[in-house]
Every structure is written in C-alpha cells, then in structure tokens.
mmCIF file of C-alpha atoms in Angstrom:
data_model
loop_
_atom_site.group_PDB
_atom_site.id
_atom_site.type_symbol
_atom_site.label_atom_id
_atom_site.label_comp_id
_atom_site.label_asym_id
_atom_site.label_seq_id
_atom_site.Cartn_x
_atom_site.Cartn_y
_atom_site.Cartn_z
ATOM 1 C CA MET A 1 82.723 92.016 106.503
ATOM 2 C CA ARG A 2 85.144 89.204 107.066
ATOM 3 C CA LEU A 3 88.400 89.946 105.528
ATOM 4 C CA THR A 4 90.656 88.791 108.299
ATOM 5 C CA THR A 5 94.213 89.301 109.230
ATOM 6 C CA LYS A 6 95.245 86.335 106.957
ATOM 7 C CA GLY A 7 94.015 88.077 103.712
ATOM 8 C CA ARG A 8 95.192 91.571 104.821
ATOM 9 C CA TYR A 9 98.714 90.161 105.605
ATOM 10 C CA ALA A 10 99.036 88.182 102.431
ATOM 11 C CA VAL A 11 98.140 91.177 100.339
ATOM 12 C CA THR A 12 100.511 93.329 102.339
ATOM 13 C CA ALA A 13 103.422 90.914 101.879
ATOM 14 C CA MET A 14 102.717 90.296 98.163
ATOM 15 C CA LEU A 15 102.792 94.016 97.557
ATOM 16 C CA ASP A 16 105.974 94.375 99.488
ATOM 17 C CA LEU A 17 107.292 91.540 97.345
ATOM 18 C CA ALA A 18 106.054 93.281 94.191
ATOM 19 C CA MET A 19 107.652 96.601 95.272
ATOM 20 C CA HIS A 20 111.011 95.020 95.788
ATOM 21 C CA ALA A 21 110.926 92.560 92.729
ATOM 22 C CA ASP A 22 113.738 94.529 91.045
ATOM 23 C CA GLN A 23 116.177 93.330 93.877
ATOM 24 C CA GLY A 24 115.798 89.659 93.022
ATOM 25 C CA PRO A 25 114.706 87.020 95.594
ATOM 26 C CA ILE A 26 113.298 88.654 98.781
ATOM 27 C CA CYS A 27 113.674 86.762 102.186
ATOM 28 C CA LEU A 28 110.585 86.685 104.361
ATOM 29 C CA ALA A 29 112.685 88.159 107.229
ATOM 30 C CA ASP A 30 112.949 91.360 105.231
ATOM 31 C CA ILE A 31 109.238 91.518 104.640
ATOM 32 C CA ALA A 32 108.585 90.645 108.238
ATOM 33 C CA ARG A 33 110.717 93.471 109.456
ATOM 34 C CA ARG A 34 109.343 96.115 106.986
ATOM 35 C CA GLN A 35 105.779 95.134 107.359
ATOM 36 C CA GLU A 36 105.932 94.277 111.134
ATOM 37 C CA ILE A 37 104.352 90.692 110.582
ATOM 38 C CA SER A 38 105.522 87.727 112.396
ATOM 39 C CA LEU A 39 107.980 85.650 110.327
ATOM 40 C CA SER A 40 106.335 82.469 111.337
ATOM 41 C CA TYR A 41 102.978 83.732 110.120
ATOM 42 C CA LEU A 42 104.459 84.773 106.711
ATOM 43 C CA GLU A 43 106.078 81.388 106.442
ATOM 44 C CA GLN A 44 102.559 79.879 106.542
ATOM 45 C CA LEU A 45 101.031 82.541 104.238
ATOM 46 C CA PHE A 46 103.897 82.004 101.696
ATOM 47 C CA ALA A 47 103.376 78.156 101.752
ATOM 48 C CA ARG A 48 99.688 78.815 100.579
ATOM 49 C CA LEU A 49 100.879 81.358 98.026
ATOM 50 C CA ARG A 50 103.483 79.047 96.671
ATOM 51 C CA ARG A 51 100.998 76.112 96.417
ATOM 52 C CA ASN A 52 98.724 78.465 94.405
ATOM 53 C CA GLY A 53 101.423 79.406 92.084
ATOM 54 C CA LEU A 54 101.793 83.045 92.946
ATOM 55 C CA VAL A 55 105.322 82.984 94.341
ATOM 56 C CA GLY A 56 108.381 80.778 93.704
ATOM 57 C CA SER A 57 111.242 80.253 96.164
ATOM 58 C CA VAL A 58 115.094 80.329 95.421
ATOM 59 C CA ARG A 59 117.052 78.379 97.956
ATOM 60 C CA GLY A 60 120.606 79.136 99.347
ATOM 61 C CA PRO A 61 122.588 82.401 99.808
ATOM 62 C CA GLY A 62 120.594 85.168 98.348
ATOM 63 C CA GLY A 63 117.636 83.192 98.229
ATOM 64 C CA GLY A 64 114.003 84.109 98.907
ATOM 65 C CA TYR A 65 110.711 84.515 97.252
ATOM 66 C CA LEU A 66 109.886 85.906 93.689
ATOM 67 C CA LEU A 67 106.521 86.571 92.086
ATOM 68 C CA THR A 68 105.772 83.966 89.368
ATOM 69 C CA GLU A 69 104.106 86.451 87.220
ATOM 70 C CA PRO A 70 104.474 90.240 86.700
ATOM 71 C CA ALA A 71 102.805 92.153 89.362
ATOM 72 C CA THR A 72 100.547 93.575 86.741
ATOM 73 C CA LYS A 73 98.978 90.192 86.329
ATOM 74 C CA ILE A 74 98.189 89.464 89.922
ATOM 75 C CA SER A 75 95.052 90.711 91.285
ATOM 76 C CA VAL A 76 94.411 91.468 94.923
ATOM 77 C CA ALA A 77 91.468 89.051 94.830
ATOM 78 C CA ARG A 78 93.866 86.196 93.603
ATOM 79 C CA VAL A 79 96.127 86.740 96.538
ATOM 80 C CA ILE A 80 93.152 86.764 99.072
ATOM 81 C CA ASP A 81 91.733 83.533 97.376
ATOM 82 C CA ALA A 82 95.093 81.830 97.503
ATOM 83 C CA VAL A 83 95.244 82.165 101.232
ATOM 84 C CA ASP A 84 91.687 80.524 101.501
ATOM 85 C CA GLU A 85 90.213 83.773 102.592
ATOM 86 C CA SER A 86 86.873 85.180 101.472
ATOM 87 C CA VAL A 87 85.399 88.550 101.344
ATOM 88 C CA ASP A 88 81.943 87.615 102.579
ATOM 89 C CA ALA A 89 79.267 89.960 104.013
ATOM 90 C CA THR A 90 76.779 87.376 104.648
ATOM 91 C CA ARG A 91 76.166 85.688 108.115
ATOM 92 C CA CYS A 92 76.109 82.281 106.541
ATOM 93 C CA GLY A 93 79.262 82.211 104.477
ATOM 94 C CA GLY A 94 77.279 82.286 101.227
ATOM 95 C CA MET A 95 75.566 79.018 102.024
ATOM 96 C CA SER A 96 71.980 80.461 102.217
ATOM 97 C CA ASP A 97 71.204 78.848 105.534
ATOM 98 C CA CYS A 98 71.123 82.032 107.576
ATOM 99 C CA GLN A 99 67.968 81.349 109.505
ATOM 100 C CA GLN A 100 67.834 77.796 110.900
ATOM 101 C CA GLY A 101 68.732 76.338 107.453
ATOM 102 C CA ASP A 102 66.834 78.899 105.297
ATOM 103 C CA THR A 103 67.743 82.101 103.546
ATOM 104 C CA CYS A 104 67.318 85.229 105.621
ATOM 105 C CA LEU A 105 65.478 88.393 104.194
ATOM 106 C CA THR A 106 68.765 90.202 103.320
ATOM 107 C CA HIS A 107 70.842 87.282 102.135
ATOM 108 C CA HIS A 108 70.904 88.309 98.490
ATOM 109 C CA LEU A 109 71.764 91.913 99.345
ATOM 110 C CA TRP A 110 74.826 90.962 101.414
ATOM 111 C CA TYR A 111 75.856 88.157 98.785
ATOM 112 C CA GLU A 112 75.669 90.730 96.004
ATOM 113 C CA LEU A 113 77.839 93.019 98.034
ATOM 114 C CA SER A 114 80.378 90.325 98.585
ATOM 115 C CA GLU A 115 80.468 89.778 94.804
ATOM 116 C CA GLN A 116 80.848 93.352 94.158
ATOM 117 C CA ILE A 117 83.866 93.641 96.621
ATOM 118 C CA HIS A 118 85.396 90.547 95.103
ATOM 119 C CA GLY A 119 85.005 92.045 91.650
ATOM 120 C CA PHE A 120 86.590 95.422 92.651
ATOM 121 C CA LEU A 121 89.582 93.583 94.231
ATOM 122 C CA ASP A 122 89.808 91.419 91.101
ATOM 123 C CA GLY A 123 90.216 94.481 89.066
ATOM 124 C CA VAL A 124 93.110 95.886 91.242
ATOM 125 C CA THR A 125 96.600 94.375 90.529
ATOM 126 C CA LEU A 126 99.782 94.471 92.728
ATOM 127 C CA GLY A 127 101.381 96.271 89.792
ATOM 128 C CA GLN A 128 98.834 99.095 89.979
ATOM 129 C CA LEU A 129 99.338 99.541 93.632
ATOM 130 C CA ALA A 130 103.039 99.337 93.466
ATOM 131 C CA GLY A 131 103.181 102.150 90.887
ATOM 132 C CA ARG A 132 101.124 104.637 92.933
ATOM 133 C CA ASP A 133 103.096 107.523 94.429
ATOM 134 C CA GLU A 134 101.479 107.107 97.889
ATOM 135 C CA PHE A 135 102.403 103.465 98.051
ATOM 136 C CA GLN A 136 106.013 104.315 96.950
ATOM 137 C CA ALA A 137 106.449 106.844 99.716
ATOM 138 C CA ILE A 138 105.193 104.441 102.336
ATOM 139 C CA ALA A 139 107.533 101.832 101.115
ATOM 140 C CA THR A 140 110.521 104.222 101.252
ATOM 141 C CA ARG A 141 109.636 105.149 104.745
ATOM 142 C CA GLN A 142 109.426 101.389 105.797
ATOM 143 C CA ARG A 143 112.773 100.628 104.213
ATOM 144 C CA ARG A 144 114.314 103.554 106.229
ATOM 145 C CA VAL A 145 112.843 102.389 109.390
ATOM 146 C CA ALA A 146 113.643 98.706 108.951
ATOM 147 C CA ASP A 147 117.326 99.585 107.995
ATOM 148 C CA LYS A 148 117.637 101.465 111.270
ATOM 149 C CA GLN A 149 116.281 98.317 113.338
ATOM 150 C CA ILE A 150 118.923 95.939 112.187
ATOM 151 C CA PRO A 151 122.687 97.107 111.839
ATOM 152 C CA ALA A 152 123.888 96.561 108.142
ATOM 153 C CA SER A 153 126.618 94.095 109.331
ATOM 154 C CA SER A 154 124.082 91.752 110.829
ATOM 155 C CA PRO A 155 123.066 88.689 108.674
#
C-alpha cells in the first residue's frame, strides 16, 4: 500500500481545519502545533489544496485558511487526490507493466483492491469524521497540549 506521509498529513490537517472551522480562518502554525507537522510541509500541502479548490486563504491579522465547502461535502479521497497522492496496491502504479512491460499475474487483484480503498475513502467525509466522539476527544486533548506549549501571550 502506498499512502505516504503526504496523503496522511493532508487528511490530518484538513480534518483539523474542519474541526476548528467555527473559529474562522485557522493559521497553519496552529495546525502544525496541534498535529506536530512541520509548518513548511503544511505550507506545501496547503498550496496544493488551495490550487484544487478545497481551501481558501484569508490574509492579514486574523487570517488563515478556511474550507471552501462544508466539511460534509469533502471526502477523504478528494483530499488525498488533491495532493497528488494515490492509494495504489499495485507494484506498477496501475500502469499494467509490472513484469518487464507486461501485466503480472496478480495485477488485477491489486488494482481492484486499490479501487475499493479509493471508493471507501470517497464515501467518508471530513464532516463525518469531525462529528465522531473519538475524534472530538482527541482534538480536545491536542488543543490542551498545544495550549501548554506556547504561552497565551505569544503571537
């Protein structure tokens, strides 16, 4: 399975954004602190997410990022696709050239698995995840930990 850090971090950051959407624009530094993801890496991911229309940015004091659609309309698969990530179980990247340019014996099995995984992730929205109790509990813990790391008087 090839779901790399890029796809995982993009989904994590978008879920964080969805869970804090009621607070207005969210700065990437807050997401980076809560999710323990490098700020520079988040900047790269959010550039792709923005290009793909999943987030919008607000400049200036109090600025940050907002979802461009309700979280209930954004599937996990869309987030992964937006950062040019694929959920691919084949060795050939779905190109059917697994064995020196030819299809290997199990190519179709792994390709169908990849399609099933993508379909599953397409059926799960950020809104669904954000509404689950276990996700809410984790987000509450993360906010508490993040608040202790940086004094409230710091910018």
